[in-house]
Amino acid sequence: MRLKVFVWAVIAIVGAGMASCSKKKDATPDGHFTFKLGDITYQSNSTQGYMTDTVIAGKRTLIIDGVTNNFGKHMELMITFPGNVQPGTYDEQAGVMTLMDIQQKEGGYISKTLSIKLESINSKQAEGTLSGTLTSGEIEKPLTDGTFKVYF
């Protein structure tokens, strides 16, 4: 009985090791997502990008999602394409930017004005810049020096 358990344990360990090796080959490169809000620079430590379909509008949306390295803030940029998915300049009619406190100890920010320059987008990656104004209640802060590059 002990030999049977030992054999199954070895098979499980070897299988897990082989699975982790094969995943490393298929891993996508790390993306980046940074911007300055007022005097503070935010940089995502874990950035993801993906395309989705909006249920109500029936349009394609690019979502760029990140978390700061201290897991204090969640950063998200969404661009809903009015027509074809293509590079170009988009404003707050097509895009929304949010910065939220993960522990909800303070209020979050949402875009009031937004300018997104999507420099490139294809089936593997999207890259661009952004600027604008974010608000939290009565507080308005300028968003500057925003850049992103994500891989799908």
Short mmCIF file of N, CA and C in Angstrom, two decimals:
data_model
loop_
_atom_site.label_atom_id
_atom_site.label_comp_id
_atom_site.label_asym_id
_atom_site.label_seq_id
_atom_site.Cartn_x
_atom_site.Cartn_y
_atom_site.Cartn_z
N MET A 1 0.82 -1.20 0.00
CA MET A 1 0.00 0.00 0.00
C MET A 1 0.87 1.26 0.00
N ARG A 2 1.95 1.25 0.83
CA ARG A 2 2.82 2.41 0.88
C ARG A 2 3.52 2.64 -0.46
N LEU A 3 3.90 1.59 -1.13
CA LEU A 3 4.56 1.71 -2.41
C LEU A 3 3.63 2.36 -3.44
N LYS A 4 2.37 1.99 -3.40
CA LYS A 4 1.39 2.56 -4.31
C LYS A 4 1.26 4.07 -4.10
N VAL A 5 1.18 4.49 -2.84
CA VAL A 5 1.07 5.92 -2.52
C VAL A 5 2.34 6.65 -2.96
N PHE A 6 3.50 6.01 -2.73
CA PHE A 6 4.77 6.62 -3.12
C PHE A 6 4.84 6.81 -4.64
N VAL A 7 4.43 5.81 -5.40
CA VAL A 7 4.46 5.89 -6.86
C VAL A 7 3.54 7.02 -7.34
N TRP A 8 2.35 7.12 -6.78
CA TRP A 8 1.42 8.18 -7.18
C TRP A 8 1.99 9.56 -6.82
N ALA A 9 2.64 9.67 -5.69
CA ALA A 9 3.25 10.95 -5.29
C ALA A 9 4.35 11.36 -6.27
N VAL A 10 5.19 10.41 -6.68
CA VAL A 10 6.25 10.69 -7.64
C VAL A 10 5.65 11.12 -8.98
N ILE A 11 4.63 10.43 -9.44
CA ILE A 11 3.98 10.78 -10.70
C ILE A 11 3.40 12.19 -10.62
N ALA A 12 2.78 12.55 -9.51
CA ALA A 12 2.21 13.89 -9.34
C ALA A 12 3.29 14.96 -9.36
N ILE A 13 4.41 14.72 -8.68
CA ILE A 13 5.49 15.70 -8.63
C ILE A 13 6.10 15.89 -10.02
N VAL A 14 6.37 14.79 -10.72
CA VAL A 14 6.94 14.86 -12.06
C VAL A 14 5.96 15.57 -13.02
N GLY A 15 4.68 15.24 -12.92
CA GLY A 15 3.67 15.88 -13.77
C GLY A 15 3.58 17.37 -13.52
N ALA A 16 3.62 17.77 -12.26
CA ALA A 16 3.57 19.21 -11.93
C ALA A 16 4.81 19.92 -12.46
N GLY A 17 5.96 19.28 -12.34
CA GLY A 17 7.19 19.88 -12.85
C GLY A 17 7.16 20.05 -14.36
N MET A 18 6.65 19.05 -15.06
CA MET A 18 6.56 19.15 -16.52
C MET A 18 5.55 20.20 -16.94
N ALA A 19 4.45 20.31 -16.23
CA ALA A 19 3.43 21.32 -16.56
C ALA A 19 3.98 22.72 -16.37
N SER A 20 4.74 22.94 -15.29
CA SER A 20 5.27 24.29 -15.05
C SER A 20 6.33 24.65 -16.09
N CYS A 21 7.09 23.68 -16.57
CA CYS A 21 8.09 23.96 -17.61
C CYS A 21 7.42 24.35 -18.92
N SER A 22 6.34 23.68 -19.27
CA SER A 22 5.69 23.99 -20.54
C SER A 22 5.00 25.34 -20.48
N LYS A 23 4.52 25.78 -19.34
CA LYS A 23 3.87 27.07 -19.22
C LYS A 23 4.86 28.22 -19.39
N LYS A 24 6.08 28.05 -18.96
CA LYS A 24 7.08 29.11 -19.08
C LYS A 24 7.36 29.43 -20.54
N LYS A 25 7.31 28.44 -21.42
CA LYS A 25 7.57 28.67 -22.84
C LYS A 25 6.46 29.51 -23.47
N ASP A 26 5.23 29.34 -22.99
CA ASP A 26 4.09 30.03 -23.57
C ASP A 26 3.79 31.36 -22.88
N ALA A 27 4.55 31.75 -21.90
CA ALA A 27 4.26 32.96 -21.14
C ALA A 27 4.39 34.19 -22.02
N THR A 28 3.45 35.12 -21.83
CA THR A 28 3.53 36.39 -22.55
C THR A 28 4.46 37.32 -21.81
N PRO A 29 5.09 38.26 -22.51
CA PRO A 29 5.98 39.20 -21.84
C PRO A 29 5.19 40.09 -20.87
N ASP A 30 5.90 40.68 -19.93
CA ASP A 30 5.27 41.60 -19.00
C ASP A 30 4.96 42.91 -19.71
N GLY A 31 3.80 43.46 -19.42
CA GLY A 31 3.44 44.76 -19.95
C GLY A 31 3.77 45.83 -18.92
N HIS A 32 3.45 47.08 -19.27
CA HIS A 32 3.62 48.15 -18.29
C HIS A 32 2.44 49.13 -18.40
N PHE A 33 2.18 49.83 -17.30
CA PHE A 33 1.10 50.79 -17.21
C PHE A 33 1.50 51.79 -16.14
N THR A 34 1.80 53.02 -16.54
CA THR A 34 2.24 54.05 -15.60
C THR A 34 1.57 55.38 -15.94
N PHE A 35 1.43 56.21 -14.92
CA PHE A 35 0.95 57.58 -15.12
C PHE A 35 1.23 58.38 -13.85
N LYS A 36 1.14 59.68 -13.99
CA LYS A 36 1.32 60.59 -12.88
C LYS A 36 -0.03 61.24 -12.60
N LEU A 37 -0.49 61.19 -11.36
CA LEU A 37 -1.73 61.84 -10.95
C LEU A 37 -1.37 62.89 -9.92
N GLY A 38 -1.49 64.14 -10.31
CA GLY A 38 -1.01 65.22 -9.43
C GLY A 38 0.49 65.10 -9.30
N ASP A 39 0.98 64.93 -8.06
CA ASP A 39 2.41 64.81 -7.80
C ASP A 39 2.88 63.37 -7.61
N ILE A 40 1.97 62.42 -7.71
CA ILE A 40 2.31 61.02 -7.42
C ILE A 40 2.33 60.20 -8.71
N THR A 41 3.39 59.41 -8.87
CA THR A 41 3.50 58.52 -10.02
C THR A 41 3.01 57.13 -9.61
N TYR A 42 2.16 56.56 -10.42
CA TYR A 42 1.63 55.22 -10.20
C TYR A 42 2.17 54.31 -11.29
N GLN A 43 2.64 53.14 -10.87
CA GLN A 43 3.17 52.16 -11.80
C GLN A 43 2.62 50.80 -11.43
N SER A 44 2.08 50.13 -12.42
CA SER A 44 1.52 48.80 -12.19
C SER A 44 2.64 47.78 -12.09
N ASN A 45 2.55 46.94 -11.09
CA ASN A 45 3.50 45.85 -10.92
C ASN A 45 3.03 44.61 -11.68
N SER A 46 1.74 44.52 -11.88
CA SER A 46 1.15 43.39 -12.59
C SER A 46 0.13 43.95 -13.57
N THR A 47 0.49 43.98 -14.85
CA THR A 47 -0.37 44.59 -15.86
C THR A 47 -0.90 43.52 -16.81
N GLN A 48 -2.21 43.58 -17.05
CA GLN A 48 -2.85 42.66 -17.98
C GLN A 48 -3.67 43.46 -18.98
N GLY A 49 -3.77 42.95 -20.17
CA GLY A 49 -4.62 43.56 -21.18
C GLY A 49 -5.42 42.50 -21.88
N TYR A 50 -6.66 42.80 -22.19
CA TYR A 50 -7.49 41.86 -22.92
C TYR A 50 -8.62 42.59 -23.63
N MET A 51 -9.12 41.95 -24.68
CA MET A 51 -10.24 42.47 -25.45
C MET A 51 -11.49 41.71 -25.05
N THR A 52 -12.61 42.43 -25.01
CA THR A 52 -13.88 41.80 -24.67
C THR A 52 -14.98 42.48 -25.49
N ASP A 53 -16.12 41.83 -25.55
CA ASP A 53 -17.29 42.41 -26.20
C ASP A 53 -18.20 43.00 -25.14
N THR A 54 -18.72 44.21 -25.37
CA THR A 54 -19.70 44.76 -24.45
C THR A 54 -21.05 44.16 -24.77
N VAL A 55 -21.77 43.78 -23.75
CA VAL A 55 -23.05 43.11 -23.94
C VAL A 55 -24.10 44.11 -24.43
N ILE A 56 -24.17 45.27 -23.79
CA ILE A 56 -25.22 46.23 -24.12
C ILE A 56 -24.93 46.94 -25.43
N ALA A 57 -23.73 47.48 -25.56
CA ALA A 57 -23.40 48.27 -26.75
C ALA A 57 -23.04 47.40 -27.95
N GLY A 58 -22.64 46.16 -27.71
CA GLY A 58 -22.24 45.28 -28.81
C GLY A 58 -20.97 45.72 -29.50
N LYS A 59 -20.05 46.31 -28.75
CA LYS A 59 -18.80 46.82 -29.31
C LYS A 59 -17.61 46.18 -28.61
N ARG A 60 -16.45 46.23 -29.26
CA ARG A 60 -15.21 45.69 -28.69
C ARG A 60 -14.64 46.69 -27.70
N THR A 61 -14.12 46.19 -26.58
CA THR A 61 -13.52 47.02 -25.55
C THR A 61 -12.16 46.46 -25.17
N LEU A 62 -11.16 47.33 -25.15
CA LEU A 62 -9.83 46.99 -24.67
C LEU A 62 -9.77 47.36 -23.20
N ILE A 63 -9.37 46.42 -22.37
CA ILE A 63 -9.24 46.67 -20.93
C ILE A 63 -7.78 46.49 -20.55
N ILE A 64 -7.23 47.53 -19.90
CA ILE A 64 -5.86 47.50 -19.39
C ILE A 64 -5.98 47.59 -17.88
N ASP A 65 -5.49 46.59 -17.21
CA ASP A 65 -5.74 46.41 -15.79
C ASP A 65 -4.41 46.26 -15.06
N GLY A 66 -4.26 46.95 -13.93
CA GLY A 66 -3.01 46.84 -13.18
C GLY A 66 -3.19 47.07 -11.70
N VAL A 67 -2.20 46.63 -10.95
CA VAL A 67 -2.17 46.81 -9.50
C VAL A 67 -0.79 47.34 -9.15
N THR A 68 -0.74 48.36 -8.28
CA THR A 68 0.56 48.89 -7.87
C THR A 68 1.32 47.86 -7.06
N ASN A 69 2.65 48.04 -6.97
CA ASN A 69 3.49 47.01 -6.36
C ASN A 69 3.23 46.80 -4.88
N ASN A 70 2.60 47.73 -4.20
CA ASN A 70 2.27 47.52 -2.79
C ASN A 70 0.83 47.02 -2.63
N PHE A 71 0.19 46.68 -3.72
CA PHE A 71 -1.20 46.22 -3.76
C PHE A 71 -2.15 47.23 -3.11
N GLY A 72 -1.78 48.51 -3.17
CA GLY A 72 -2.61 49.55 -2.58
C GLY A 72 -3.64 50.11 -3.54
N LYS A 73 -3.30 50.14 -4.83
CA LYS A 73 -4.19 50.78 -5.81
C LYS A 73 -4.45 49.85 -6.99
N HIS A 74 -5.67 49.92 -7.50
CA HIS A 74 -6.06 49.21 -8.71
C HIS A 74 -6.23 50.25 -9.81
N MET A 75 -5.56 50.05 -10.93
CA MET A 75 -5.58 50.97 -12.06
C MET A 75 -6.28 50.28 -13.22
N GLU A 76 -7.21 50.98 -13.89
CA GLU A 76 -7.89 50.37 -15.02
C GLU A 76 -8.22 51.41 -16.07
N LEU A 77 -7.93 51.07 -17.31
CA LEU A 77 -8.26 51.89 -18.47
C LEU A 77 -9.09 51.03 -19.41
N MET A 78 -10.25 51.55 -19.82
CA MET A 78 -11.10 50.84 -20.77
C MET A 78 -11.34 51.74 -21.98
N ILE A 79 -11.16 51.17 -23.15
CA ILE A 79 -11.42 51.88 -24.40
C ILE A 79 -12.45 51.06 -25.17
N THR A 80 -13.64 51.63 -25.35
CA THR A 80 -14.68 50.98 -26.14
C THR A 80 -14.64 51.60 -27.53
N PHE A 81 -14.35 50.78 -28.51
CA PHE A 81 -14.15 51.25 -29.87
C PHE A 81 -15.50 51.55 -30.52
N PRO A 82 -15.68 52.76 -31.05
CA PRO A 82 -16.95 53.12 -31.68
C PRO A 82 -17.19 52.36 -32.99
N GLY A 83 -16.15 51.91 -33.62
CA GLY A 83 -16.25 51.14 -34.88
C GLY A 83 -15.24 50.02 -34.85
N ASN A 84 -14.38 49.99 -35.86
CA ASN A 84 -13.33 48.97 -35.93
C ASN A 84 -12.28 49.19 -34.85
N VAL A 85 -11.68 48.10 -34.41
CA VAL A 85 -10.56 48.18 -33.47
C VAL A 85 -9.35 48.64 -34.26
N GLN A 86 -8.87 49.84 -33.95
CA GLN A 86 -7.75 50.38 -34.71
C GLN A 86 -7.04 51.46 -33.92
N PRO A 87 -5.77 51.72 -34.25
CA PRO A 87 -5.05 52.82 -33.60
C PRO A 87 -5.76 54.14 -33.86
N GLY A 88 -5.54 55.10 -32.97
CA GLY A 88 -6.16 56.40 -33.15
C GLY A 88 -6.22 57.13 -31.82
N THR A 89 -6.89 58.29 -31.83
CA THR A 89 -7.05 59.09 -30.63
C THR A 89 -8.49 58.95 -30.14
N TYR A 90 -8.63 58.67 -28.85
CA TYR A 90 -9.94 58.46 -28.24
C TYR A 90 -10.08 59.39 -27.03
N ASP A 91 -11.31 59.83 -26.75
CA ASP A 91 -11.53 60.71 -25.61
C ASP A 91 -12.44 60.03 -24.60
N GLU A 92 -12.98 60.83 -23.65
CA GLU A 92 -13.80 60.27 -22.58
C GLU A 92 -15.12 59.68 -23.10
N GLN A 93 -15.48 59.95 -24.35
CA GLN A 93 -16.66 59.31 -24.92
C GLN A 93 -16.41 57.83 -25.17
N ALA A 94 -15.17 57.47 -25.44
CA ALA A 94 -14.81 56.07 -25.73
C ALA A 94 -14.05 55.42 -24.58
N GLY A 95 -13.42 56.24 -23.72
CA GLY A 95 -12.56 55.67 -22.68
C GLY A 95 -12.94 56.08 -21.28
N VAL A 96 -12.56 55.23 -20.33
CA VAL A 96 -12.75 55.49 -18.91
C VAL A 96 -11.49 55.05 -18.19
N MET A 97 -10.98 55.90 -17.31
CA MET A 97 -9.81 55.58 -16.50
C MET A 97 -10.22 55.65 -15.03
N THR A 98 -9.84 54.64 -14.25
CA THR A 98 -10.12 54.66 -12.81
C THR A 98 -8.86 54.31 -12.03
N LEU A 99 -8.78 54.86 -10.84
CA LEU A 99 -7.74 54.53 -9.87
C LEU A 99 -8.45 54.35 -8.54
N MET A 100 -8.45 53.13 -8.03
CA MET A 100 -9.21 52.81 -6.81
C MET A 100 -8.29 52.26 -5.73
N ASP A 101 -8.60 52.63 -4.49
CA ASP A 101 -7.90 52.10 -3.32
C ASP A 101 -8.42 50.69 -3.06
N ILE A 102 -7.56 49.71 -3.07
CA ILE A 102 -7.98 48.32 -2.92
C ILE A 102 -8.61 48.07 -1.56
N GLN A 103 -8.06 48.67 -0.52
CA GLN A 103 -8.59 48.46 0.83
C GLN A 103 -9.74 49.40 1.16
N GLN A 104 -10.11 50.25 0.23
CA GLN A 104 -11.21 51.19 0.34
C GLN A 104 -11.08 52.10 1.56
N LYS A 105 -9.83 52.48 1.88
CA LYS A 105 -9.59 53.39 2.99
C LYS A 105 -9.76 54.84 2.55
N GLU A 106 -9.71 55.07 1.25
CA GLU A 106 -9.89 56.42 0.71
C GLU A 106 -10.67 56.32 -0.60
N GLY A 107 -11.21 57.44 -1.03
CA GLY A 107 -12.00 57.46 -2.26
C GLY A 107 -11.15 57.18 -3.48
N GLY A 108 -11.81 56.76 -4.52
CA GLY A 108 -11.13 56.49 -5.78
C GLY A 108 -11.28 57.64 -6.74
N TYR A 109 -10.63 57.53 -7.87
CA TYR A 109 -10.66 58.55 -8.92
C TYR A 109 -11.23 57.95 -10.19
N ILE A 110 -11.94 58.77 -10.94
CA ILE A 110 -12.49 58.37 -12.24
C ILE A 110 -12.26 59.52 -13.21
N SER A 111 -12.13 59.18 -14.47
CA SER A 111 -11.82 60.21 -15.47
C SER A 111 -12.98 61.19 -15.67
N LYS A 112 -12.60 62.46 -15.73
CA LYS A 112 -13.54 63.52 -16.10
C LYS A 112 -13.28 63.89 -17.56
N THR A 113 -12.02 64.12 -17.88
CA THR A 113 -11.59 64.31 -19.27
C THR A 113 -10.50 63.28 -19.53
N LEU A 114 -10.39 62.87 -20.76
CA LEU A 114 -9.41 61.83 -21.08
C LEU A 114 -9.03 61.93 -22.54
N SER A 115 -7.75 61.79 -22.81
CA SER A 115 -7.25 61.72 -24.17
C SER A 115 -6.32 60.52 -24.25
N ILE A 116 -6.68 59.57 -25.09
CA ILE A 116 -5.90 58.34 -25.25
C ILE A 116 -5.40 58.29 -26.68
N LYS A 117 -4.10 58.11 -26.84
CA LYS A 117 -3.54 57.91 -28.17
C LYS A 117 -3.11 56.45 -28.24
N LEU A 118 -3.90 55.66 -28.94
CA LEU A 118 -3.59 54.25 -29.14
C LEU A 118 -2.67 54.16 -30.35
N GLU A 119 -1.39 53.96 -30.09
CA GLU A 119 -0.39 53.99 -31.14
C GLU A 119 -0.39 52.73 -32.00
N SER A 120 -0.63 51.58 -31.35
CA SER A 120 -0.70 50.33 -32.10
C SER A 120 -1.57 49.33 -31.36
N ILE A 121 -2.24 48.50 -32.12
CA ILE A 121 -3.03 47.40 -31.56
C ILE A 121 -3.14 46.32 -32.61
N ASN A 122 -2.92 45.07 -32.18
CA ASN A 122 -3.11 43.92 -33.04
C ASN A 122 -3.52 42.74 -32.18
N SER A 123 -3.47 41.56 -32.69
CA SER A 123 -3.94 40.39 -31.94
C SER A 123 -3.01 39.99 -30.80
N LYS A 124 -1.82 40.61 -30.73
CA LYS A 124 -0.85 40.22 -29.70
C LYS A 124 -0.56 41.30 -28.68
N GLN A 125 -0.76 42.59 -29.04
CA GLN A 125 -0.39 43.65 -28.10
C GLN A 125 -1.10 44.95 -28.42
N ALA A 126 -1.10 45.86 -27.43
CA ALA A 126 -1.62 47.22 -27.61
C ALA A 126 -0.68 48.17 -26.88
N GLU A 127 -0.48 49.36 -27.45
CA GLU A 127 0.45 50.32 -26.89
C GLU A 127 -0.07 51.73 -27.11
N GLY A 128 0.12 52.59 -26.09
CA GLY A 128 -0.33 53.97 -26.26
C GLY A 128 0.02 54.86 -25.08
N THR A 129 -0.54 56.07 -25.14
CA THR A 129 -0.33 57.08 -24.10
C THR A 129 -1.68 57.65 -23.69
N LEU A 130 -1.72 58.30 -22.53
CA LEU A 130 -2.96 58.92 -22.08
C LEU A 130 -2.68 60.12 -21.18
N SER A 131 -3.66 61.02 -21.13
CA SER A 131 -3.61 62.19 -20.25
C SER A 131 -5.05 62.63 -20.02
N GLY A 132 -5.23 63.53 -19.04
CA GLY A 132 -6.58 64.02 -18.77
C GLY A 132 -6.72 64.55 -17.36
N THR A 133 -7.92 64.46 -16.84
CA THR A 133 -8.23 64.90 -15.48
C THR A 133 -9.06 63.82 -14.80
N LEU A 134 -8.66 63.44 -13.58
CA LEU A 134 -9.43 62.48 -12.79
C LEU A 134 -10.07 63.22 -11.62
N THR A 135 -11.24 62.76 -11.20
CA THR A 135 -11.94 63.39 -10.09
C THR A 135 -12.25 62.37 -9.00
N SER A 136 -12.30 62.88 -7.78
CA SER A 136 -12.74 62.12 -6.62
C SER A 136 -13.62 63.07 -5.82
N GLY A 137 -14.91 63.01 -6.04
CA GLY A 137 -15.82 63.97 -5.42
C GLY A 137 -15.54 65.36 -5.99
N GLU A 138 -15.17 66.28 -5.12
CA GLU A 138 -14.86 67.65 -5.54
C GLU A 138 -13.40 67.83 -5.95
N ILE A 139 -12.58 66.84 -5.70
CA ILE A 139 -11.14 66.95 -5.98
C ILE A 139 -10.87 66.58 -7.44
N GLU A 140 -10.15 67.45 -8.13
CA GLU A 140 -9.72 67.18 -9.50
C GLU A 140 -8.20 67.19 -9.55
N LYS A 141 -7.63 66.20 -10.22
CA LYS A 141 -6.18 66.13 -10.37
C LYS A 141 -5.83 65.84 -11.82
N PRO A 142 -4.74 66.46 -12.32
CA PRO A 142 -4.33 66.17 -13.69
C PRO A 142 -3.64 64.82 -13.80
N LEU A 143 -3.97 64.07 -14.83
CA LEU A 143 -3.31 62.82 -15.16
C LEU A 143 -2.35 63.14 -16.30
N THR A 144 -1.07 62.91 -16.08
CA THR A 144 -0.05 63.20 -17.09
C THR A 144 0.89 62.01 -17.23
N ASP A 145 1.68 62.04 -18.27
CA ASP A 145 2.74 61.06 -18.51
C ASP A 145 2.24 59.61 -18.49
N GLY A 146 1.02 59.38 -18.94
CA GLY A 146 0.46 58.03 -18.95
C GLY A 146 0.97 57.24 -20.15
N THR A 147 1.46 56.04 -19.89
CA THR A 147 1.88 55.13 -20.95
C THR A 147 1.45 53.71 -20.62
N PHE A 148 1.22 52.92 -21.64
CA PHE A 148 0.89 51.52 -21.43
C PHE A 148 1.35 50.70 -22.63
N LYS A 149 1.67 49.46 -22.35
CA LYS A 149 1.93 48.46 -23.37
C LYS A 149 1.54 47.14 -22.76
N VAL A 150 0.57 46.48 -23.37
CA VAL A 150 0.09 45.21 -22.85
C VAL A 150 0.14 44.15 -23.93
N TYR A 151 0.27 42.93 -23.50
CA TYR A 151 0.31 41.78 -24.38
C TYR A 151 -0.88 40.89 -24.09
N PHE A 152 -1.44 40.32 -25.15
CA PHE A 152 -2.60 39.45 -24.98
C PHE A 152 -2.20 38.00 -25.02
#
